[in-house]
JSON list of C-alpha atoms in Angstrom, two decimals:
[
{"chain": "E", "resi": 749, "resn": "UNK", "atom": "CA", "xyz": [-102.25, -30.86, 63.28]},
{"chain": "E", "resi": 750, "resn": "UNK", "atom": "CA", "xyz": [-105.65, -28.88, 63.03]},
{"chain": "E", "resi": 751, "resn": "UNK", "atom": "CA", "xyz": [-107.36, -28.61, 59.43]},
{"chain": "E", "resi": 752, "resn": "UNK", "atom": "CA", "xyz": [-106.73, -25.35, 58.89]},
{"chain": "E", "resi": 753, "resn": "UNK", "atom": "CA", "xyz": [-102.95, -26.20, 59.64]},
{"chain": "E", "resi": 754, "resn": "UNK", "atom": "CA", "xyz": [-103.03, -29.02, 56.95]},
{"chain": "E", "resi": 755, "resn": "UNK", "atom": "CA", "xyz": [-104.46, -26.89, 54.68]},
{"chain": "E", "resi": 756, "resn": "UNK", "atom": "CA", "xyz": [-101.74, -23.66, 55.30]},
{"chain": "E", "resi": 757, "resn": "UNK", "atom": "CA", "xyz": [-99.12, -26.63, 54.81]},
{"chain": "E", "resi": 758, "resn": "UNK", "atom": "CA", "xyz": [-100.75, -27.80, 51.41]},
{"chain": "E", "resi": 759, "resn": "UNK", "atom": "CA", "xyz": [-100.88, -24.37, 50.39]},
{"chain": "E", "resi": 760, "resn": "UNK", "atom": "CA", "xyz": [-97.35, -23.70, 51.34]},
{"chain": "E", "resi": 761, "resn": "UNK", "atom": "CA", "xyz": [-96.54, -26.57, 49.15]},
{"chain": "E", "resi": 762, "resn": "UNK", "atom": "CA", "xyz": [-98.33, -25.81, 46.32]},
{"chain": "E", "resi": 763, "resn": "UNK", "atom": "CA", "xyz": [-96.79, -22.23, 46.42]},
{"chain": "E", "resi": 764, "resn": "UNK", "atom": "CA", "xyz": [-93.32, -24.08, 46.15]},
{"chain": "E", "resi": 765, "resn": "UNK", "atom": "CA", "xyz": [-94.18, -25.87, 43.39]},
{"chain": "E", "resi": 766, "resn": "UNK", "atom": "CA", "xyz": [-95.89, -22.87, 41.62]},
{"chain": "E", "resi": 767, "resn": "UNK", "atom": "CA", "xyz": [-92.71, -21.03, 42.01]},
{"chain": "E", "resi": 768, "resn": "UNK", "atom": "CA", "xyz": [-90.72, -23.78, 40.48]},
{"chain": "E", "resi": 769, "resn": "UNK", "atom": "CA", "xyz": [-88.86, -24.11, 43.94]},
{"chain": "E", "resi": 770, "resn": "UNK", "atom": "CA", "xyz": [-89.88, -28.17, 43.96]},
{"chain": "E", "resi": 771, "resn": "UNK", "atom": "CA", "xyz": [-90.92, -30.91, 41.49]},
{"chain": "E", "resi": 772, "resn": "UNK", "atom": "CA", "xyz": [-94.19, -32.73, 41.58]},
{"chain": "E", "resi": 773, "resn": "UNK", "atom": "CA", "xyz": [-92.82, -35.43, 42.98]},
{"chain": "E", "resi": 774, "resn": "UNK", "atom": "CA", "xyz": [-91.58, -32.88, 45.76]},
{"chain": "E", "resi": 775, "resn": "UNK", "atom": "CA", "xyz": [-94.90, -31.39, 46.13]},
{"chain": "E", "resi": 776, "resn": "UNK", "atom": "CA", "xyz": [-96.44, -34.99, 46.34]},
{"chain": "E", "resi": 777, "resn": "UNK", "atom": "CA", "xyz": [-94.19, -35.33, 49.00]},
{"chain": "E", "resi": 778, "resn": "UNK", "atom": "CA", "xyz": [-94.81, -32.95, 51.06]},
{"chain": "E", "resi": 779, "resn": "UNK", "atom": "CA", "xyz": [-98.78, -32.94, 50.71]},
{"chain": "E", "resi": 780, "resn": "UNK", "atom": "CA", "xyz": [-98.67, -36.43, 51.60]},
{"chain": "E", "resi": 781, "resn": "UNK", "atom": "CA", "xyz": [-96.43, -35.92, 54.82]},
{"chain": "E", "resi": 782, "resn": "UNK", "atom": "CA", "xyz": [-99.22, -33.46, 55.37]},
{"chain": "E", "resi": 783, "resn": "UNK", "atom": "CA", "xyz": [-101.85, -35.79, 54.81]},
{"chain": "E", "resi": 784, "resn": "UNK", "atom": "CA", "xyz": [-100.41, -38.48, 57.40]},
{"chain": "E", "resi": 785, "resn": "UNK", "atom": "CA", "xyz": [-99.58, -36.34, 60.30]},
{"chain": "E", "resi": 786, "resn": "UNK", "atom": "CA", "xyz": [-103.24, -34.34, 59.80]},
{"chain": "E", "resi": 787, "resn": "UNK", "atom": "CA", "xyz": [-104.92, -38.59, 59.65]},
{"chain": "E", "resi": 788, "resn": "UNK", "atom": "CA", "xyz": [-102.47, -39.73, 62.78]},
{"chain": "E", "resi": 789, "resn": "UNK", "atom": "CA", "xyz": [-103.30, -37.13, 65.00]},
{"chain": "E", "resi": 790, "resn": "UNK", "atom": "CA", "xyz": [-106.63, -36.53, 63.61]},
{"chain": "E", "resi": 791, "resn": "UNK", "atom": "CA", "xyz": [-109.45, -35.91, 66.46]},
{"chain": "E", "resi": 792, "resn": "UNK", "atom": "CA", "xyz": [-113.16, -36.18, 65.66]},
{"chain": "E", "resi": 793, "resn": "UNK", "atom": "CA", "xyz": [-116.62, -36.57, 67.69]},
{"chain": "E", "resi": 794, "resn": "UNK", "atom": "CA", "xyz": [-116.84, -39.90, 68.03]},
{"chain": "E", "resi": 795, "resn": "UNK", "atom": "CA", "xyz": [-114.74, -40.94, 65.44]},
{"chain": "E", "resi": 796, "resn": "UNK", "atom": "CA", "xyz": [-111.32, -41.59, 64.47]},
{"chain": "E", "resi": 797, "resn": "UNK", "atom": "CA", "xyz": [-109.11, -42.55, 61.58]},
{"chain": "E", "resi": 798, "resn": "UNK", "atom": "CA", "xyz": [-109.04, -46.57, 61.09]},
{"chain": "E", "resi": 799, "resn": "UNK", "atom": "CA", "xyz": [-106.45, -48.70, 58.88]},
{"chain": "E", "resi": 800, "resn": "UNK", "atom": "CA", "xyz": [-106.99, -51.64, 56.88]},
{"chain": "E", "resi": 801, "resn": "UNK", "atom": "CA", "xyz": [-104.01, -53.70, 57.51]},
{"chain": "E", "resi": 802, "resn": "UNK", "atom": "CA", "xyz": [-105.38, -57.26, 56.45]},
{"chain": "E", "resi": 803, "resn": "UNK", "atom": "CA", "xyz": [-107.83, -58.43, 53.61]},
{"chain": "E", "resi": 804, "resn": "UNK", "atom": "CA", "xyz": [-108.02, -57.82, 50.05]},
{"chain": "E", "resi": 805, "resn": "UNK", "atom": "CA", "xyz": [-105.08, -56.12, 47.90]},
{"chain": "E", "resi": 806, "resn": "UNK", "atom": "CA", "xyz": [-107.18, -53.17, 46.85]},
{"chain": "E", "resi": 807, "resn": "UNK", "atom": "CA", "xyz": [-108.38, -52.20, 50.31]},
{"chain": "E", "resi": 808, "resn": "UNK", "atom": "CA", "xyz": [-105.15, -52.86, 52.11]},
{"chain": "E", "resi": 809, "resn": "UNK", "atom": "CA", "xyz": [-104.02, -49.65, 53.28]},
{"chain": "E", "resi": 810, "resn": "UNK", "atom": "CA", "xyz": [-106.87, -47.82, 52.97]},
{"chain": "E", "resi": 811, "resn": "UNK", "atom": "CA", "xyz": [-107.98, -45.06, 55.79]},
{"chain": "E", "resi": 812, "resn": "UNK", "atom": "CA", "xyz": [-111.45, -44.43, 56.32]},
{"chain": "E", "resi": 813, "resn": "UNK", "atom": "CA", "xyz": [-113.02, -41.99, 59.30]},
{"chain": "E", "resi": 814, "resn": "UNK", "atom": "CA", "xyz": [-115.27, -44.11, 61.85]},
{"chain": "E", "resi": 815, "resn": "UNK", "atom": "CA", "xyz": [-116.77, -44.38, 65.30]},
{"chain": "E", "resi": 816, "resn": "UNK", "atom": "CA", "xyz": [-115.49, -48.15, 66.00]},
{"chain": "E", "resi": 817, "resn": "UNK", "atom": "CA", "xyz": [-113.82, -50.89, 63.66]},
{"chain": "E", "resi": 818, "resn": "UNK", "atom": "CA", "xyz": [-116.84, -52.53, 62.51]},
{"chain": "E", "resi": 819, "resn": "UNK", "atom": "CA", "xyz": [-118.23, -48.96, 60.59]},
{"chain": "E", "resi": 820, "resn": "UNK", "atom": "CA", "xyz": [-114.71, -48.45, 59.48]},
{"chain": "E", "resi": 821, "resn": "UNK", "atom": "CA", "xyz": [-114.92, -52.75, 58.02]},
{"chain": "E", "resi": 822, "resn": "UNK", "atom": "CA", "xyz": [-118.37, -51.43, 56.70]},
{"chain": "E", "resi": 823, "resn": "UNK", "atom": "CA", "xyz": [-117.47, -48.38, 54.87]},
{"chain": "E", "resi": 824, "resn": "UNK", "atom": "CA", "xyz": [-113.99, -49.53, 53.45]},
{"chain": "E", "resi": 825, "resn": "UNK", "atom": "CA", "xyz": [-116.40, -52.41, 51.92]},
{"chain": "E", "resi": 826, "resn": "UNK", "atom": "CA", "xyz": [-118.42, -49.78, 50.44]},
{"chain": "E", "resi": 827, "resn": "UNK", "atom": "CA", "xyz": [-115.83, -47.43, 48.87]},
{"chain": "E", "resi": 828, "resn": "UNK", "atom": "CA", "xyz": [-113.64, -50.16, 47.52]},
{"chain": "E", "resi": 829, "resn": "UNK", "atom": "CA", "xyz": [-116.23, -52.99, 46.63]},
{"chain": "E", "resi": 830, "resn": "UNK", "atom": "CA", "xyz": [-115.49, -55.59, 48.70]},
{"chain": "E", "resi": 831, "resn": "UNK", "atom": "CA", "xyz": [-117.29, -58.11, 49.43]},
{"chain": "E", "resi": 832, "resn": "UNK", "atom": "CA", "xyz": [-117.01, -60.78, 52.24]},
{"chain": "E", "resi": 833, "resn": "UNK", "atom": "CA", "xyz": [-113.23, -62.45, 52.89]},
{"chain": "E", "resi": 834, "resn": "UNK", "atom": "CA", "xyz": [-110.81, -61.16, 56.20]},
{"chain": "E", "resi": 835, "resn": "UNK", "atom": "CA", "xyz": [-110.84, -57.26, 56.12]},
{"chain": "E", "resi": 836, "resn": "UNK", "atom": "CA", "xyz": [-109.25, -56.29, 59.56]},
{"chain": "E", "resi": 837, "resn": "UNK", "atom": "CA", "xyz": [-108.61, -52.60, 60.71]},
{"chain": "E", "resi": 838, "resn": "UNK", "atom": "CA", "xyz": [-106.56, -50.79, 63.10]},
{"chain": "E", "resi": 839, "resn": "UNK", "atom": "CA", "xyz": [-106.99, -47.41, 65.01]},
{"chain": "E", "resi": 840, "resn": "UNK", "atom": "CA", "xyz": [-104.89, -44.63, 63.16]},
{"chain": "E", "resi": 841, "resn": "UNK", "atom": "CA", "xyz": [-102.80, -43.48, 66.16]}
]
């Protein structure tokens, strides 16, 4: 999904929700299913979506937009505050 696909989907969803057609928790719903297929199929120069899948409990599952795994280490470390310990990442496929 392009951007300007994720974004006609958001909009679509907020629409829904503006005509009372969904609840928030609908609307969260469907912008975050929006979110996660625009991330997993995501294509950038040079850079791609990365994972945190071990390390601390505030930066475990936290997505960050990288050109290997050691910037995507560095800037999850940056945005969440950690410091030091096991913080391993994974592609975003």
């Amino acid at each position: 999904m392009d951007r300007i696909s994720a974004l006609r989907n958001v909009e679509s969803a907020l629409a829904a929700f503006e005509d009372g057609e969904c609840s928030f928790a609908e609307l969260e719903g469907r912008v975050q299913g929006v979110l996660r297929t625009y991330v997993s199929s995501f294509e950038g120069d040079g850079v791609a979506p990365y994972r945190v899948v071990e390390g601390p409990e505030a930066a475990v599952g936290v997505v960050v937009v990288a050109a290997d795994a050691v910037e995507a280490r560095e800037r999850v470390r940056e945005l969440v505050d950690v410091e030091g310990g096991v913080l391993s990442v994974e592609r975003v496929t």
